[in-house]
Amino acid sequence: MIKAVRGTRDLLPPETALWNFVEKTVRDVFRAYNFHEIRTPIFEETQLFARSVGEETDIVSKEMFTWEDHARAQSEKGQSLTLRPENTAGVVRAYIEHKLEQRGLNKLYYIGPQFRRERPQKGRYRQFYQIGAEVIGPASAGSESPARDAEILELLTTLLDRLGIKNWNLELNSVGCANDRVAYNEALRKALEPVAANMCADCQRRAVTNPLRVFDCKVPADQPIIETLPRIGEFLDEPCRQHFEQVQTILKSVGVDFQINSRLVRGLDYYTRTAFEFTHGALGAQNAILGGGRYDGLSESLGGPAAPGIGFAIGEDRLVLALQESANAVQIKPDVYIAPLGAGMNSEAAKLARELRRQDLVVEMGDESFRLKKSFETATKLGARLILIVGENEIKANAFALKNLDTGKQTSVPRAELASKIQVSA
Ligand code: AMP
């Protein structure tokens, strides 16, 4: 038997109703903040991720689904392609390709699958879904302002509130800019020199190639060593320090709670200045529900114009998990179940169903071969509270038997009054 590939999964009803609820709520919130949707391809040239996410990151060094795509015609050339492991790189590529700087400040959001070859476990999949947003544009359009950072963070708290997710925790840090990074990397390298030999193989490599990535290490034995390393906060230059101060001031004035986590550097190379993560208590080991930050140099490093930006990505799978922990599942039930009774009644039932559905009712139908008892059982199983009987007599009278399965009460309702009657009783 062929099964879904390890790390991928099918989303089945009724869980998909929860996904739809999440996506609808998210779109409503984005609208209030004047964000607009962008959709980019699910695969890109491999180089895009190598140059943005960073060669030394776990994502690029071991988690990407990459293949050599052979030329199909002489006019084409073969190229290395990769299923997107995240969507910021794709959005910035599109920003450059379509000259979106001409639009001033772009406030974009996306919802879609991402792919990483990680070890699957609860809350961690190889195909997972992200809901993300990017605010990007020329500095003259205000893209660099700490007001953007604060707006993004405040939006996220509104979003979590609207979804009914409680017990989240916002962790905040500033990872500085390219200037600070030179001095900091130097200090880290020095501090790591005498201790790296006692660390895991990954850290030994990172200590030389990209010391910042040591903070991504999850190996328990390495943690006490990592605790002793210098913190980026001590290396921020004056503009970066002030930027971070202002983000915090606005957050306090709008009443958004946060904690400074000076170890938070995020696992991707493109971040500058503000970096953040929201964690959630109910999620266990994979407790990061979303993450993001500023990436002021990303566009330029991909050959584009200067375009400061800030964004986030929410793990939709984990968001749904957190919702399942804290709320009752949303389930859509039919408002009415139509039971066609006897030969020829399927077409009459279909006509009625069409009328009622056009008035926004959720309608399910049986089959004229069903005995009434079977229709009742099916309606009950589906959670419908009303059953509408369509037989010869009803058609002649143009009035239908509507039975309430909870109370057992049955009334005859003229065709023209059916929709309103169902609406009030369902
Ligand atoms: P990142 O791009 O790594 O910062 O991820 C942003 C968010 O996506 C994380 O906070 C998680 O909620 C989610 N996420 C990342 N990787 C996975 C995965 N393999 N499975 C499920 N969710 C993930």
Coordinates of C-alpha atoms and ligand atoms in Angstrom, one line a residue:
M1 CA 0.0 0.0 0.0
I2 CA 1.2 3.5 -0.8
K3 CA 1.2 5.9 2.1
A4 CA 1.8 9.6 2.6
V5 CA 5.6 10.3 2.6
R6 CA 7.3 10.5 6.0
G7 CA 6.9 14.0 7.5
T8 CA 4.0 14.9 5.3
R9 CA 0.3 14.4 6.2
D10 CA -3.2 14.6 5.0
L11 CA -5.4 17.2 6.7
L12 CA -8.9 15.8 7.0
P13 CA -12.3 17.2 8.0
P14 CA -13.3 18.3 10.6
E15 CA -9.7 19.6 11.2
T16 CA -9.7 21.4 7.9
A17 CA -12.6 23.6 9.3
L18 CA -10.1 24.8 11.9
W19 CA -7.6 25.6 9.2
N20 CA -10.2 27.6 7.3
F21 CA -11.2 29.5 10.4
V22 CA -7.6 30.4 11.1
E23 CA -7.0 31.6 7.5
K24 CA -10.2 33.6 7.4
T25 CA -9.4 35.3 10.7
V26 CA -5.9 36.0 9.6
R27 CA -7.0 37.5 6.3
D28 CA -9.5 39.8 8.2
V29 CA -6.8 41.0 10.5
F30 CA -4.3 41.6 7.6
R31 CA -7.0 43.7 5.9
A32 CA -7.4 45.9 8.9
Y33 CA -3.7 46.6 8.8
N34 CA -3.7 47.2 5.0
F35 CA -1.7 44.2 4.1
H36 CA -2.2 42.5 0.6
E37 CA -1.6 39.0 -0.5
I38 CA 1.4 37.8 -2.5
R39 CA 1.8 34.3 -4.0
T40 CA 5.2 33.2 -5.1
P41 CA 6.2 29.8 -6.6
I42 CA 6.8 26.8 -4.3
F43 CA 10.2 26.2 -5.9
E44 CA 13.0 28.6 -6.8
E45 CA 16.6 28.5 -7.9
T46 CA 18.7 26.9 -5.2
Q47 CA 21.0 29.9 -5.2
L48 CA 18.2 32.1 -3.9
F49 CA 18.2 30.3 -0.5
A50 CA 21.9 29.8 -0.3
R51 CA 22.4 33.5 -0.7
S52 CA 19.7 34.7 1.6
V53 CA 19.0 32.1 4.3
G54 CA 22.8 31.3 4.4
E55 CA 25.0 28.4 3.5
E56 CA 25.9 27.7 7.1
T57 CA 22.3 27.4 8.4
D58 CA 20.8 24.1 9.2
I59 CA 18.1 24.8 6.5
V60 CA 20.5 25.2 3.6
S61 CA 23.3 22.9 4.8
K62 CA 21.0 19.9 5.4
E63 CA 17.3 20.4 5.1
M64 CA 16.5 21.5 1.6
F65 CA 14.7 19.4 -1.0
T66 CA 16.9 20.1 -4.0
W67 CA 17.2 18.5 -7.4
E68 CA 19.0 19.0 -10.7
D69 CA 16.4 20.0 -13.2
H70 CA 17.6 18.9 -16.6
A71 CA 17.1 21.0 -19.7
R72 CA 14.2 19.7 -21.9
A73 CA 15.2 21.7 -25.0
Q74 CA 18.4 23.1 -26.3
S75 CA 17.2 26.6 -25.6
E76 CA 16.9 25.8 -21.9
K77 CA 19.7 25.1 -19.5
G78 CA 19.7 22.7 -16.6
Q79 CA 19.6 24.3 -13.2
S80 CA 19.5 23.4 -9.5
L81 CA 16.0 23.9 -8.0
T82 CA 14.7 23.8 -4.5
L83 CA 11.3 23.5 -2.8
R84 CA 11.1 26.7 -0.8
P85 CA 12.1 26.1 2.9
E86 CA 10.7 29.6 3.8
N87 CA 9.0 32.4 1.9
T88 CA 10.9 35.6 2.7
A89 CA 13.5 35.0 0.1
G90 CA 10.9 34.4 -2.6
V91 CA 9.0 37.6 -1.6
V92 CA 12.2 39.7 -1.7
R93 CA 13.1 38.1 -5.1
A94 CA 9.7 39.1 -6.4
Y95 CA 10.2 42.6 -4.9
I96 CA 13.4 43.0 -6.9
E97 CA 12.1 41.3 -10.1
H98 CA 8.9 43.4 -10.3
K99 CA 10.5 46.7 -9.1
L100 CA 8.1 46.9 -6.2
E101 CA 10.1 49.8 -4.8
Q102 CA 8.1 51.9 -7.2
R103 CA 5.1 51.3 -5.0
G104 CA 6.7 52.8 -1.9
L105 CA 6.1 50.7 1.2
N106 CA 4.9 47.2 0.4
K107 CA 2.8 45.4 3.1
L108 CA 2.5 41.8 1.8
Y109 CA 1.3 38.6 3.3
Y110 CA 1.3 35.0 2.2
I111 CA -0.2 31.6 3.3
G112 CA 1.3 28.4 1.9
P113 CA 3.4 25.3 2.2
Q114 CA 7.1 25.2 3.0
F115 CA 9.5 22.2 2.8
R116 CA 12.3 21.2 5.1
R117 CA 13.9 17.8 5.5
E118 CA 13.8 17.8 9.3
R119 CA 13.3 14.9 11.6
P120 CA 9.5 14.6 11.9
Q121 CA 7.9 14.8 15.3
K122 CA 4.8 16.4 16.8
G123 CA 4.7 20.0 15.5
R124 CA 7.5 19.4 13.1
Y125 CA 6.8 18.3 9.5
R126 CA 8.6 18.1 6.2
Q127 CA 5.8 19.9 4.5
F128 CA 4.4 22.5 6.8
Y129 CA 2.4 25.7 6.3
Q130 CA 3.4 29.2 7.1
I131 CA 1.3 32.4 7.3
G132 CA 3.7 35.2 6.9
A133 CA 4.0 38.9 6.2
E134 CA 6.7 41.2 4.9
V135 CA 6.9 45.0 5.1
I136 CA 9.5 46.2 2.6
G137 CA 10.3 49.3 0.6
P138 CA 12.8 52.1 0.2
A139 CA 13.9 53.7 3.4
S140 CA 12.3 57.0 2.2
A141 CA 8.9 55.2 2.5
G142 CA 9.5 54.6 6.2
S143 CA 10.5 50.9 5.9
E144 CA 13.3 51.3 8.4
S145 CA 11.3 52.9 11.1
P146 CA 10.9 51.2 14.5
A147 CA 7.2 52.0 14.0
R148 CA 7.1 49.2 11.4
D149 CA 8.6 46.7 13.9
A150 CA 6.1 47.7 16.6
E151 CA 3.2 47.6 14.2
I152 CA 4.1 44.1 13.1
L153 CA 4.4 42.9 16.7
E154 CA 1.2 44.6 17.7
L155 CA -0.6 43.0 14.7
L156 CA 0.6 39.6 15.9
T157 CA -0.8 40.0 19.4
T158 CA -4.2 41.1 17.8
L159 CA -4.1 38.1 15.6
L160 CA -3.4 35.6 18.4
D161 CA -6.2 37.3 20.5
R162 CA -8.7 37.1 17.6
L163 CA -7.9 33.4 17.2
G164 CA -8.4 32.9 20.9
I165 CA -4.8 31.8 21.6
K166 CA -3.7 32.6 25.1
N167 CA -0.5 32.0 27.1
W168 CA 1.8 33.2 24.4
N169 CA 5.1 34.8 25.2
L170 CA 6.9 37.3 23.1
E171 CA 10.7 37.1 23.2
L172 CA 12.6 40.1 21.7
N173 CA 16.2 40.9 20.8
S174 CA 18.2 43.0 18.5
V175 CA 20.9 41.3 16.5
G176 CA 22.4 44.5 15.3
C177 CA 23.5 45.5 11.8
A178 CA 26.4 44.5 9.5
N179 CA 28.7 46.9 11.5
D180 CA 28.0 45.4 14.8
R181 CA 28.2 41.9 13.4
V182 CA 31.9 42.2 12.4
A183 CA 32.9 43.1 15.9
Y184 CA 30.6 40.6 17.5
N185 CA 31.6 37.7 15.3
E186 CA 35.2 38.5 16.2
A187 CA 34.4 38.5 19.9
L188 CA 32.5 35.2 19.5
R189 CA 35.3 33.6 17.6
K190 CA 37.8 34.6 20.3
A191 CA 35.5 33.3 23.1
L192 CA 34.9 30.1 21.2
E193 CA 38.5 29.3 20.5
P194 CA 39.4 27.8 23.8
V195 CA 36.1 26.0 24.3
A196 CA 35.0 24.8 20.9
A197 CA 36.8 21.5 21.2
N198 CA 34.4 20.5 24.0
M199 CA 31.3 21.2 21.9
C200 CA 29.4 19.2 19.3
A201 CA 30.7 18.7 15.8
D202 CA 28.3 21.2 14.3
C203 CA 29.4 23.9 16.8
Q204 CA 33.1 23.2 16.1
R205 CA 32.5 23.9 12.5
R206 CA 30.3 26.9 13.2
A207 CA 32.9 28.4 15.5
V208 CA 35.1 28.8 12.5
T209 CA 32.7 29.5 9.6
N210 CA 29.8 31.4 11.2
P211 CA 30.0 31.7 15.0
L212 CA 26.6 33.3 15.4
R213 CA 25.0 30.0 14.4
V214 CA 26.3 28.4 17.6
F215 CA 23.2 29.9 19.2
D216 CA 21.1 27.6 17.1
C217 CA 22.6 24.6 18.9
K218 CA 20.1 22.3 20.7
V219 CA 22.7 19.9 22.2
P220 CA 22.1 20.0 26.0
A221 CA 25.8 19.5 26.9
D222 CA 26.7 22.6 24.9
Q223 CA 24.3 24.9 26.6
P224 CA 26.4 25.8 29.7
I225 CA 29.3 26.8 27.3
I226 CA 26.9 28.9 25.1
E227 CA 25.7 30.7 28.3
T228 CA 29.2 32.1 28.9
L229 CA 29.5 33.6 25.4
P230 CA 29.3 37.4 24.9
R231 CA 25.9 38.8 24.0
I232 CA 25.1 40.8 20.9
G233 CA 23.4 43.5 23.0
E234 CA 26.8 44.7 24.2
F235 CA 28.0 45.3 20.6
L236 CA 25.1 47.4 19.2
D237 CA 26.2 50.7 17.7
E238 CA 24.3 53.8 18.6
P239 CA 21.7 53.9 15.8
C240 CA 20.9 50.2 16.4
R241 CA 20.6 50.7 20.1
Q242 CA 18.3 53.6 19.6
H243 CA 16.2 51.7 17.1
F244 CA 15.7 48.9 19.5
E245 CA 14.9 51.4 22.3
Q246 CA 12.2 53.0 20.2
V247 CA 10.6 49.6 19.3
Q248 CA 10.3 48.9 23.0
T249 CA 8.9 52.3 23.8
I250 CA 6.1 52.0 21.3
L251 CA 5.3 48.4 22.4
K252 CA 5.0 49.6 26.0
S253 CA 2.8 52.5 25.0
V254 CA 0.4 50.2 23.2
G255 CA 0.5 47.7 26.0
V256 CA 2.2 44.7 24.3
D257 CA 4.1 42.5 26.8
F258 CA 7.5 41.2 25.9
Q259 CA 10.7 39.7 27.3
I260 CA 14.2 40.5 26.2
N261 CA 16.0 37.3 25.3
S262 CA 19.6 38.2 24.5
R263 CA 20.4 34.7 23.2
L264 CA 17.7 35.0 20.5
V265 CA 19.5 35.3 17.1
R266 CA 17.2 33.2 14.9
G267 CA 18.4 30.5 12.6
L268 CA 18.7 32.4 9.4
D269 CA 21.6 34.7 8.2
Y270 CA 19.6 37.6 6.8
Y271 CA 18.3 39.0 10.1
T272 CA 19.4 42.5 11.3
R273 CA 18.3 44.5 14.3
T274 CA 14.9 43.4 15.7
A275 CA 14.5 39.6 16.0
F276 CA 11.6 38.0 17.8
E277 CA 9.8 34.8 18.5
F278 CA 6.4 34.0 20.0
T279 CA 6.3 30.8 22.1
H280 CA 3.3 28.9 23.4
G281 CA 3.1 26.8 26.5
A282 CA 1.0 24.0 25.2
L283 CA 3.3 23.0 22.3
G284 CA 6.0 21.1 24.2
A285 CA 9.4 20.8 22.6
Q286 CA 8.4 22.6 19.4
N287 CA 7.1 25.6 21.3
A288 CA 8.0 28.4 18.7
I289 CA 4.7 29.3 17.2
L290 CA 6.1 32.1 15.0
G291 CA 9.3 34.0 14.4
G292 CA 10.6 36.9 12.5
G293 CA 12.7 40.0 12.4
R294 CA 14.2 42.7 10.3
Y295 CA 16.4 42.0 7.2
D296 CA 17.6 45.4 6.1
G297 CA 20.4 44.2 3.9
L298 CA 18.6 41.2 2.2
S299 CA 17.5 42.9 -1.0
E300 CA 21.0 44.3 -1.7
S301 CA 22.6 40.9 -1.0
L302 CA 20.4 39.5 -3.7
G303 CA 21.4 42.2 -6.2
G304 CA 18.4 44.5 -5.6
P305 CA 18.1 48.1 -4.4
A306 CA 18.4 49.0 -0.8
A307 CA 15.1 47.9 0.8
P308 CA 14.9 47.6 4.5
G309 CA 12.2 45.2 5.6
I310 CA 10.7 43.3 8.5
G311 CA 8.6 40.2 8.5
F312 CA 7.4 37.1 10.3
A313 CA 6.3 33.6 9.6
I314 CA 3.7 31.8 11.8
G315 CA 3.8 28.0 11.8
E316 CA 0.2 27.3 10.8
D317 CA 0.4 23.7 11.9
R318 CA 1.5 24.7 15.4
L319 CA -1.1 27.5 15.5
V320 CA -3.8 24.9 14.8
L321 CA -2.3 22.6 17.4
A322 CA -2.4 25.4 20.0
L323 CA -6.0 26.0 19.1
Q324 CA -6.9 22.4 19.5
E325 CA -5.4 22.5 23.0
S326 CA -7.3 25.6 24.0
A327 CA -10.6 25.6 22.1
N328 CA -13.4 23.4 20.9
A329 CA -13.0 22.4 17.2
V330 CA -15.1 24.3 14.8
Q331 CA -17.4 21.9 12.9
I332 CA -19.7 22.8 10.1
K333 CA -23.0 20.9 10.4
P334 CA -25.8 20.8 7.8
D335 CA -28.7 23.2 8.7
V336 CA -31.1 20.8 7.2
Y337 CA -31.1 17.2 5.8
I338 CA -33.4 16.6 2.8
A339 CA -35.0 13.2 2.6
P340 CA -36.4 12.4 -0.8
L341 CA -39.1 9.8 -0.3
G342 CA -39.9 7.5 -3.2
A343 CA -39.2 7.2 -7.0
G344 CA -38.7 10.5 -8.9
M345 CA -38.1 12.5 -5.7
N346 CA -34.3 13.0 -6.2
S347 CA -35.0 15.7 -8.8
E348 CA -37.5 17.5 -6.5
A349 CA -35.0 17.3 -3.6
A350 CA -32.3 18.7 -5.9
K351 CA -34.5 21.6 -6.8
L352 CA -35.2 22.4 -3.2
A353 CA -31.6 22.0 -2.1
R354 CA -30.6 24.5 -4.9
E355 CA -33.2 27.0 -3.6
L356 CA -32.1 26.7 0.0
R357 CA -28.3 26.7 -0.7
R358 CA -28.8 29.9 -2.7
Q359 CA -30.1 31.4 0.5
D360 CA -26.8 30.5 2.3
L361 CA -28.1 27.4 4.1
V362 CA -25.9 24.3 4.5
V363 CA -27.9 21.5 3.0
E364 CA -27.2 17.7 2.8
M365 CA -29.4 15.3 0.9
G366 CA -30.2 11.6 1.0
D367 CA -31.4 9.4 -1.8
E368 CA -34.8 8.4 -3.0
S369 CA -33.9 4.7 -2.4
F370 CA -33.4 5.4 1.4
R371 CA -36.1 4.4 3.8
L372 CA -37.2 7.2 6.1
K373 CA -35.5 5.5 9.1
K374 CA -32.1 5.5 7.2
S375 CA -32.5 9.2 6.4
F376 CA -33.1 10.0 10.1
E377 CA -30.1 8.0 11.1
T378 CA -27.9 9.7 8.5
A379 CA -29.1 13.2 9.4
T380 CA -28.4 12.5 13.1
K381 CA -24.9 11.2 12.4
L382 CA -24.1 14.4 10.4
G383 CA -25.4 16.5 13.3
A384 CA -28.3 18.1 11.3
R385 CA -31.1 19.1 13.6
L386 CA -33.8 19.4 10.9
I387 CA -35.0 17.0 8.4
L388 CA -37.1 18.0 5.4
I389 CA -39.3 15.3 3.8
V390 CA -39.9 15.5 0.1
G391 CA -42.6 13.1 -1.1
E392 CA -45.5 13.0 -3.7
N393 CA -48.0 14.6 -1.2
E394 CA -45.6 17.4 -0.3
I395 CA -44.9 18.3 -4.0
K396 CA -48.7 18.4 -4.7
A397 CA -49.3 20.7 -1.7
N398 CA -46.1 22.7 -2.3
A399 CA -45.6 22.4 1.5
F400 CA -43.1 20.2 3.2
A401 CA -42.8 18.2 6.4
L402 CA -40.0 19.7 8.5
K403 CA -39.1 17.6 11.5
N404 CA -37.0 18.8 14.4
L405 CA -34.9 15.8 15.4
D406 CA -34.2 17.2 18.9
T407 CA -37.9 17.8 19.9
G408 CA -39.5 15.3 17.5
K409 CA -41.9 18.0 16.5
Q410 CA -43.0 18.0 12.9
T411 CA -44.8 20.9 11.0
S412 CA -45.9 21.4 7.4
V413 CA -44.1 24.5 5.9
P414 CA -45.1 26.2 2.6
R415 CA -42.2 26.2 0.1
A416 CA -41.8 30.0 0.2
E417 CA -41.3 30.0 4.0
L418 CA -38.8 27.1 4.2
A419 CA -35.6 29.1 4.2
S420 CA -36.6 31.5 6.9
K421 CA -38.2 28.7 9.0
I422 CA -34.9 26.6 8.7
Q423 CA -32.8 29.7 9.5
V424 CA -34.6 30.3 12.9
S425 CA -34.7 26.6 13.9
A426 CA -31.3 25.3 12.8
Ligands
AMP1 P1 11.4 29.8 10.8 O1 11.3 30.2 9.4 O2 12.3 28.7 11.1 O3 11.7 31.0 11.7 O4 10.0 29.2 11.2 C1 8.9 30.1 11.5 C2 7.8 29.2 12.2 O5 7.5 28.2 11.3 C3 8.3 28.5 13.4 O6 8.1 29.3 14.5 C4 7.4 27.3 13.4 O7 6.1 27.6 14.0 C5 7.2 27.0 12.0 N1 8.0 25.9 11.5 C6 9.3 25.9 11.2 N2 9.7 24.7 10.8 C7 8.6 23.9 10.9 C8 8.4 22.5 10.7 N3 9.3 21.6 10.2 N4 7.2 21.9 10.9 C9 6.2 22.8 11.4 N5 6.3 24.1 11.6 C10 7.5 24.6 11.4

